[in-house]
Coordinates of C-alpha atoms in Angstrom, one line a residue:
M1 CA 3.8 -5.2 -12.2
L2 CA 0.2 -5.2 -12.8
G3 CA -1.1 -4.9 -16.4
E4 CA -2.8 -1.6 -15.6
L5 CA 0.4 -0.4 -14.0
R6 CA 2.2 -0.6 -17.4
R7 CA -0.2 1.8 -18.9
R8 CA -0.5 4.9 -20.9
Y9 CA 2.3 7.3 -20.3
P10 CA 6.1 7.4 -21.0
L11 CA 8.3 8.7 -18.2
L12 CA 8.7 12.4 -18.3
V13 CA 11.8 13.9 -16.7
L14 CA 11.0 16.2 -13.8
A15 CA 13.7 18.7 -12.9
A16 CA 13.8 19.0 -9.1
A17 CA 13.6 22.6 -8.0
T18 CA 16.0 23.7 -5.3
L19 CA 14.2 25.4 -2.4
L20 CA 16.0 28.6 -1.4
L21 CA 15.5 29.6 2.2
I22 CA 16.5 33.2 2.3
S23 CA 16.5 35.2 5.5
G24 CA 15.1 38.7 5.4
C25 CA 17.2 41.6 6.6
G26 CA 16.0 44.4 8.8
G27 CA 15.9 48.0 7.5
S28 CA 18.7 50.5 8.5
S29 CA 19.2 54.2 8.1
S30 CA 23.0 53.7 7.7
S31 CA 24.6 54.4 4.4
M32 CA 26.8 51.4 4.8
T33 CA 26.2 48.5 2.5
T34 CA 24.6 45.6 4.3
P35 CA 26.7 42.5 3.7
P36 CA 24.9 39.7 1.8
P37 CA 23.4 37.0 3.9
P38 CA 25.3 33.7 4.1
P39 CA 24.3 31.1 1.6
P40 CA 21.3 29.1 2.6
P41 CA 21.9 25.7 4.1
P42 CA 21.4 22.9 1.6
T43 CA 18.0 21.2 1.6
A44 CA 18.0 17.5 2.5
Q45 CA 18.8 15.1 -0.3
F46 CA 17.7 11.5 -0.6
D47 CA 18.8 8.4 -2.5
L48 CA 18.5 4.7 -2.4
V49 CA 20.9 2.2 -0.8
Q50 CA 20.7 -1.3 -2.2
V51 CA 19.9 -4.0 0.4
A52 CA 19.6 -7.0 -1.9
S53 CA 19.0 -7.9 -5.5
G54 CA 18.0 -10.7 -7.8
F55 CA 14.3 -10.9 -6.9
S56 CA 11.6 -11.7 -9.5
A57 CA 8.9 -9.1 -9.7
P58 CA 9.0 -8.1 -6.0
L59 CA 5.6 -6.6 -5.0
D60 CA 5.8 -6.2 -1.2
I61 CA 8.2 -5.9 1.7
Q62 CA 7.3 -6.8 5.3
Q63 CA 9.0 -7.4 8.6
P64 CA 7.5 -9.2 11.6
A65 CA 8.0 -8.1 15.2
D66 CA 10.2 -11.0 16.1
S67 CA 13.6 -9.3 16.6
S68 CA 15.2 -11.3 13.8
G69 CA 15.9 -8.3 11.6
R70 CA 14.7 -10.3 8.6
L71 CA 12.9 -8.6 5.7
F72 CA 10.3 -10.7 3.8
V73 CA 10.0 -10.0 0.1
V74 CA 6.8 -11.0 -1.8
E75 CA 7.4 -12.1 -5.4
Q76 CA 4.4 -11.9 -7.7
G77 CA 5.1 -15.3 -9.2
G78 CA 4.3 -17.0 -5.9
H79 CA 7.3 -17.0 -3.5
I80 CA 8.2 -15.1 -0.3
Q81 CA 11.9 -14.7 0.0
I82 CA 13.9 -13.7 3.1
I83 CA 16.7 -11.1 3.4
Q84 CA 18.5 -12.1 6.6
G85 CA 19.4 -9.6 9.3
N86 CA 23.0 -9.5 8.0
G87 CA 21.8 -8.6 4.5
T88 CA 22.3 -12.0 2.9
R89 CA 19.4 -13.8 1.1
A90 CA 18.1 -17.1 2.4
S91 CA 18.8 -19.9 -0.1
T92 CA 15.2 -21.2 -0.3
P93 CA 11.8 -19.4 -0.2
F94 CA 10.0 -18.9 3.1
L95 CA 6.8 -19.8 1.3
D96 CA 6.0 -21.2 -2.1
V97 CA 2.3 -21.1 -3.2
T98 CA 2.9 -22.0 -6.8
G99 CA 1.7 -25.5 -6.1
R100 CA -1.6 -24.4 -4.5
A101 CA -4.7 -25.4 -6.5
G102 CA -5.2 -23.0 -9.5
F103 CA -2.6 -20.4 -8.5
T104 CA -2.2 -17.9 -11.3
S105 CA 0.1 -14.9 -11.7
G106 CA 0.9 -12.3 -14.3
G107 CA -0.7 -8.9 -15.2
E108 CA -2.5 -7.9 -12.0
T109 CA -2.7 -11.4 -10.6
G110 CA -0.3 -13.5 -8.4
L111 CA 0.9 -13.3 -4.9
L112 CA 0.0 -9.7 -4.0
G113 CA 0.3 -9.1 -0.3
L114 CA 1.6 -10.2 3.1
A115 CA 0.9 -9.3 6.7
F116 CA 2.4 -10.8 9.9
H117 CA 0.3 -11.3 13.0
P118 CA 1.1 -8.7 15.7
Q119 CA 2.1 -11.6 18.0
Y120 CA 4.1 -13.4 15.3
A121 CA 7.0 -14.0 17.6
Q122 CA 4.7 -16.1 19.8
N123 CA 2.3 -17.7 17.3
R124 CA 4.2 -17.7 14.0
R125 CA 1.0 -16.8 12.0
F126 CA 1.0 -14.8 8.8
F127 CA -1.5 -14.0 6.1
V128 CA -1.3 -13.6 2.3
N129 CA -3.4 -12.4 -0.6
Y130 CA -3.1 -14.3 -3.8
T131 CA -5.2 -15.2 -6.9
R132 CA -6.2 -18.5 -8.4
N133 CA -8.3 -19.8 -11.2
I134 CA -10.7 -22.6 -10.5
G135 CA -12.8 -23.9 -13.4
G136 CA -12.3 -20.7 -15.3
Q137 CA -13.3 -18.4 -12.4
L138 CA -10.6 -16.0 -11.1
E139 CA -10.6 -15.8 -7.4
S140 CA -8.8 -13.7 -4.7
V141 CA -7.8 -15.8 -1.7
I142 CA -7.0 -14.6 1.8
A143 CA -5.1 -17.4 3.5
E144 CA -3.3 -18.0 6.8
F145 CA -0.1 -19.9 7.2
T146 CA 2.1 -20.7 10.1
A147 CA 5.9 -20.7 10.1
S148 CA 7.7 -23.9 11.1
S149 CA 8.4 -24.3 14.8
T150 CA 11.8 -25.9 14.0
N151 CA 12.9 -23.8 11.0
A152 CA 12.1 -20.1 11.3
N153 CA 12.8 -19.6 7.5
F154 CA 10.2 -22.0 6.3
A155 CA 6.4 -22.3 6.2
D156 CA 4.7 -25.4 4.8
P157 CA 2.3 -24.4 2.0
A158 CA 0.2 -27.5 2.6
A159 CA -0.8 -26.1 6.0
E160 CA -2.9 -23.4 4.4
N161 CA -6.0 -22.2 6.2
I162 CA -8.2 -20.3 3.6
L163 CA -10.1 -17.5 5.3
L164 CA -11.9 -15.9 2.4
I165 CA -12.5 -16.4 -1.3
L166 CA -13.8 -13.6 -3.5
N167 CA -14.8 -14.1 -7.1
Q168 CA -13.2 -11.6 -9.5
P169 CA -15.3 -10.6 -12.6
F170 CA -12.2 -9.4 -14.5
A171 CA -8.5 -9.9 -14.3
N172 CA -7.5 -6.4 -13.1
H173 CA -8.1 -4.3 -10.0
N174 CA -7.5 -7.1 -7.5
G175 CA -6.1 -4.8 -4.8
G176 CA -3.6 -6.8 -2.8
G177 CA -2.7 -5.0 0.4
L178 CA -3.0 -6.6 3.9
A179 CA -2.2 -5.0 7.3
F180 CA -3.1 -5.2 10.9
G181 CA -4.4 -2.1 12.6
Q182 CA -3.6 -1.0 16.1
D183 CA -7.0 -2.5 17.1
G184 CA -5.5 -6.0 16.2
Y185 CA -7.9 -6.6 13.3
L186 CA -6.8 -7.6 9.8
Y187 CA -7.6 -5.1 7.1
I188 CA -7.8 -6.3 3.5
A189 CA -7.9 -4.2 0.3
F190 CA -9.9 -5.3 -2.7
G191 CA -10.3 -3.4 -6.0
D192 CA -13.6 -2.8 -7.8
G193 CA -13.4 -6.0 -9.8
G194 CA -11.8 -4.5 -12.9
S195 CA -12.5 -3.8 -16.5
G196 CA -12.5 0.0 -16.6
G197 CA -14.7 2.6 -14.9
D198 CA -16.4 0.1 -12.5
P199 CA -19.1 -1.2 -15.0
Q200 CA -20.7 -3.2 -12.2
C201 CA -20.9 -0.3 -9.8
N202 CA -19.1 -2.4 -7.1
G203 CA -17.5 0.6 -5.4
Q204 CA -20.9 2.0 -4.3
N205 CA -22.5 -1.4 -3.7
I206 CA -22.2 -2.2 0.1
N207 CA -23.5 -5.7 -0.4
V208 CA -20.4 -6.9 -2.2
L209 CA -16.8 -6.9 -1.1
L210 CA -15.2 -5.5 -4.3
G211 CA -14.1 -1.9 -4.2
K212 CA -13.7 -2.0 -0.4
I213 CA -11.3 -2.2 2.6
L214 CA -12.5 -5.0 4.8
R215 CA -11.8 -5.5 8.6
I216 CA -12.0 -9.0 10.1
D217 CA -11.0 -10.6 13.4
V218 CA -8.7 -13.6 13.0
D219 CA -8.3 -14.2 16.7
S220 CA -11.8 -14.8 18.0
P221 CA -14.0 -17.8 17.3
P222 CA -15.3 -17.6 13.7
A223 CA -18.8 -16.4 13.0
A224 CA -21.3 -18.9 11.7
G225 CA -20.5 -19.9 8.1
L226 CA -17.2 -18.0 8.1
S227 CA -13.6 -18.7 8.8
Y228 CA -13.1 -15.5 10.7
A229 CA -15.0 -13.3 13.2
I230 CA -16.7 -10.0 12.5
P231 CA -15.6 -7.1 14.7
P232 CA -18.8 -5.9 16.4
S233 CA -18.0 -2.2 15.7
N234 CA -17.8 -2.7 11.9
P235 CA -20.1 -0.1 10.4
F236 CA -22.6 -2.4 8.6
V237 CA -23.1 -5.0 11.4
N238 CA -26.8 -5.5 12.0
Q239 CA -27.8 -3.3 9.1
T240 CA -27.9 -3.3 5.3
G241 CA -24.4 -4.0 3.9
A242 CA -21.7 -6.7 4.2
D243 CA -20.5 -7.1 7.8
E244 CA -16.8 -7.2 6.7
I245 CA -16.8 -3.8 5.1
W246 CA -14.8 -1.0 6.8
L247 CA -14.6 1.5 3.9
Y248 CA -16.2 1.6 0.5
G249 CA -16.0 3.6 -2.8
L250 CA -12.5 2.5 -3.7
R251 CA -11.2 1.7 -7.2
N252 CA -7.9 -0.2 -6.6
P253 CA -6.3 0.5 -3.2
F254 CA -3.2 -1.6 -4.1
R255 CA -1.1 -0.3 -1.1
F256 CA -2.2 1.1 2.2
S257 CA -0.7 1.4 5.7
F258 CA -1.3 2.5 9.2
D259 CA 0.6 5.3 10.9
S260 CA 2.4 3.5 13.8
A261 CA 2.0 6.5 16.0
S262 CA -1.5 7.7 15.4
G263 CA -3.2 4.6 14.1
N264 CA -4.5 6.6 11.1
L265 CA -5.0 4.8 7.8
W266 CA -3.3 6.0 4.6
I267 CA -4.5 4.7 1.3
G268 CA -3.1 5.1 -2.2
D269 CA -6.0 4.5 -4.5
V270 CA -5.0 4.0 -8.1
G271 CA -7.1 6.2 -10.5
Q272 CA -8.7 5.5 -13.8
D273 CA -7.6 7.9 -16.6
T274 CA -6.9 11.2 -15.0
Y275 CA -6.3 11.4 -11.2
E276 CA -4.5 9.4 -8.5
E277 CA -5.6 9.9 -4.9
V278 CA -4.4 9.7 -1.4
D279 CA -6.9 9.1 1.4
L280 CA -6.3 9.6 5.1
L281 CA -8.8 8.3 7.7
T282 CA -8.8 8.2 11.5
P283 CA -9.8 5.0 13.4
L284 CA -13.2 6.6 13.9
Q285 CA -14.1 6.9 10.2
G286 CA -15.3 3.4 9.5
G287 CA -18.1 3.3 7.0
A288 CA -16.7 6.3 5.0
N289 CA -17.6 6.4 1.3
L290 CA -14.5 7.4 -0.7
G291 CA -16.4 8.2 -3.8
W292 CA -15.5 5.9 -6.6
N293 CA -16.9 5.7 -9.3
L294 CA -18.9 8.9 -8.7
R295 CA -15.5 10.7 -8.5
E296 CA -12.0 10.1 -9.5
G297 CA -9.9 11.8 -6.9
A298 CA -11.9 14.8 -5.8
H299 CA -13.3 15.3 -9.4
P300 CA -16.6 14.1 -10.9
Y301 CA -16.0 11.0 -12.9
P302 CA -17.7 11.6 -16.3
G303 CA -18.2 7.9 -17.1
T304 CA -20.3 7.0 -14.1
T305 CA -23.7 5.3 -14.4
C306 CA -23.8 4.4 -10.7
S307 CA -25.9 5.8 -7.8
Q308 CA -24.4 7.1 -4.6
T309 CA -24.8 5.0 -1.5
G310 CA -25.1 7.0 1.6
N311 CA -25.4 10.8 2.0
T312 CA -21.7 11.8 2.3
L313 CA -18.6 11.4 0.3
T314 CA -15.2 11.6 2.1
D315 CA -12.7 13.7 0.2
P316 CA -9.1 12.5 -0.5
I317 CA -6.6 14.7 1.2
F318 CA -4.6 14.9 -2.0
D319 CA -4.8 14.0 -5.7
Y320 CA -2.6 14.5 -8.7
D321 CA -3.2 14.3 -12.4
H322 CA -1.3 12.4 -15.1
S323 CA 0.1 15.4 -16.9
N324 CA 3.7 14.8 -15.8
G325 CA 3.8 11.1 -16.5
D326 CA 2.7 10.0 -13.0
A327 CA -0.2 7.5 -13.4
T328 CA -0.3 4.8 -10.7
V329 CA 0.0 5.9 -7.1
I330 CA 1.9 3.6 -4.7
G331 CA 0.8 4.3 -1.1
G332 CA 3.7 4.4 1.4
Y333 CA 4.2 5.0 5.1
V334 CA 4.5 7.8 7.6
Y335 CA 8.2 7.8 8.6
H336 CA 9.1 7.2 12.2
G337 CA 12.7 6.0 11.9
S338 CA 15.9 7.7 13.1
K339 CA 18.1 7.7 10.0
M340 CA 16.2 10.4 8.0
P341 CA 15.6 13.2 10.5
D342 CA 14.1 15.5 7.8
L343 CA 11.3 13.0 7.2
V344 CA 10.2 12.2 10.7
G345 CA 6.4 12.2 10.9
I346 CA 6.0 12.7 7.2
Y347 CA 4.1 10.5 4.7
V348 CA 6.2 9.1 1.9
L349 CA 4.5 7.8 -1.3
G350 CA 5.4 7.2 -5.0
D351 CA 4.2 6.4 -8.5
F352 CA 4.8 3.1 -10.4
I353 CA 4.7 4.6 -13.9
S354 CA 7.1 7.5 -13.3
G355 CA 9.2 6.0 -10.6
R356 CA 9.1 9.2 -8.5
V357 CA 9.1 9.2 -4.7
W358 CA 7.7 12.1 -2.8
S359 CA 6.9 13.4 0.7
L360 CA 3.5 14.7 1.5
T361 CA 3.2 17.5 4.1
Q362 CA 0.4 19.6 5.5
S363 CA 0.2 23.3 6.2
G364 CA -3.2 24.3 7.4
Q365 CA -5.7 22.9 4.9
T366 CA -3.1 22.5 2.2
W367 CA -1.1 19.3 1.4
T368 CA 2.1 19.7 -0.6
R369 CA 3.9 17.0 -2.5
T370 CA 7.7 17.3 -2.7
L371 CA 10.0 15.2 -4.9
L372 CA 12.6 13.2 -2.9
L373 CA 14.1 11.0 -5.5
N374 CA 13.5 9.0 -8.8
T375 CA 13.7 5.3 -9.2
A376 CA 12.8 4.2 -12.8
A377 CA 9.8 3.9 -14.9
N378 CA 7.5 0.9 -14.2
D379 CA 9.7 0.0 -11.3
L380 CA 8.4 1.3 -8.0
A381 CA 6.0 -1.5 -6.8
S382 CA 5.8 -1.0 -3.1
F383 CA 7.3 0.5 0.1
G384 CA 8.2 -1.4 3.2
Q385 CA 8.8 -0.4 6.8
D386 CA 10.9 -2.3 9.3
Q387 CA 10.4 -2.4 13.0
A388 CA 12.8 0.6 13.5
G389 CA 10.6 2.7 11.2
E390 CA 13.1 2.8 8.3
L391 CA 11.6 2.7 4.7
Y392 CA 12.4 0.4 1.8
V393 CA 11.3 0.2 -1.8
A394 CA 10.6 -2.9 -3.9
R395 CA 11.8 -2.3 -7.5
Y396 CA 9.6 -4.4 -9.7
S397 CA 11.5 -4.4 -13.0
S398 CA 15.1 -4.4 -11.6
G399 CA 14.4 -6.9 -8.8
V400 CA 16.1 -4.8 -6.2
I401 CA 15.2 -4.1 -2.6
A402 CA 16.6 -0.7 -1.4
R403 CA 16.5 1.5 1.6
V404 CA 15.4 5.1 1.4
H405 CA 18.4 7.1 2.6
Q406 CA 19.0 10.7 3.6
V407 CA 22.3 11.8 2.2
G408 CA 24.8 12.5 5.0
Q409 CA 23.0 10.3 7.5
P410 CA 23.7 6.6 8.4

């Protein structure tokens, strides 16, 4: 996938420990030998069930709320492909942006993200995040398209409505994720602009859109000079800072999602050299500073030359180091499906470099990461979630879309 994601570490083999659930026995004054307890029940096991294959560098999986059962697969090279509800692939792409002016892909550039409007079944609107090079300047583009009214499997690329263009100072850390929150607004993830260590201090600069998660309104009349409206409750409206900003202090939030039950925002923010982090924010935490590049994860970043903006840093709920070959967090979803009962209400995430997939659970103030399964090194690019709450993975190197499956369940 992304140049940074092919970095530094070989895949180390992690032996999964078996959790033994042993019941204690009460004391007894009898001299009779207490029979041994029955063997513990097996812990849940998980694997992947292939849904479709043959994709070229798949980076994202999305499904609109249109009752069609289709999965839409974003390919980095500029196509969105369709897996029909019956599991077959559509013969032609849903969208092809390779002919858009200056479109560029490779490394950490390309077609990076997709979000369907919550009322897609009625308005056929969807939004993408891609990169282009115009006159030597790399740009991130957030654009709107509309599916054909006569062919549900086709969107005309010439009918593009560009909402936002952001100059990128370097070719990496472009972010890529898009998602609608329960508030109906579109959230957009941008990395810090790239190079290494955030040399321009974009993460802490609230006057630029790099190193941020933005929140915009794509349904109201556009604000003056913009192609979108600004939600009036955005934290920097009518004060110092860019109106679009929802969160700041991020390095490269490649994948994020909303919990469909609570509306909470989960972010996997890719780290620099040592730590990967997971952030969890409620809908009331707009304006939070997540700390980059003052910190990497919850740890001071030794290379910083930047000044903190604001008085408070918001801690990640979890971070992990690179010592076991995990080096690029891939944010996932809180599971709310029916086919994996042991994961209901639990956040699932992974790592691109190692290919591992974990659950993340909370007990008191402690978050625990538990290995669920392995994919392959440099292969786990993204998770997807369908309208029933089931989870999928996009396998970048092998070109496979697979469903996460609990062994013994449908």
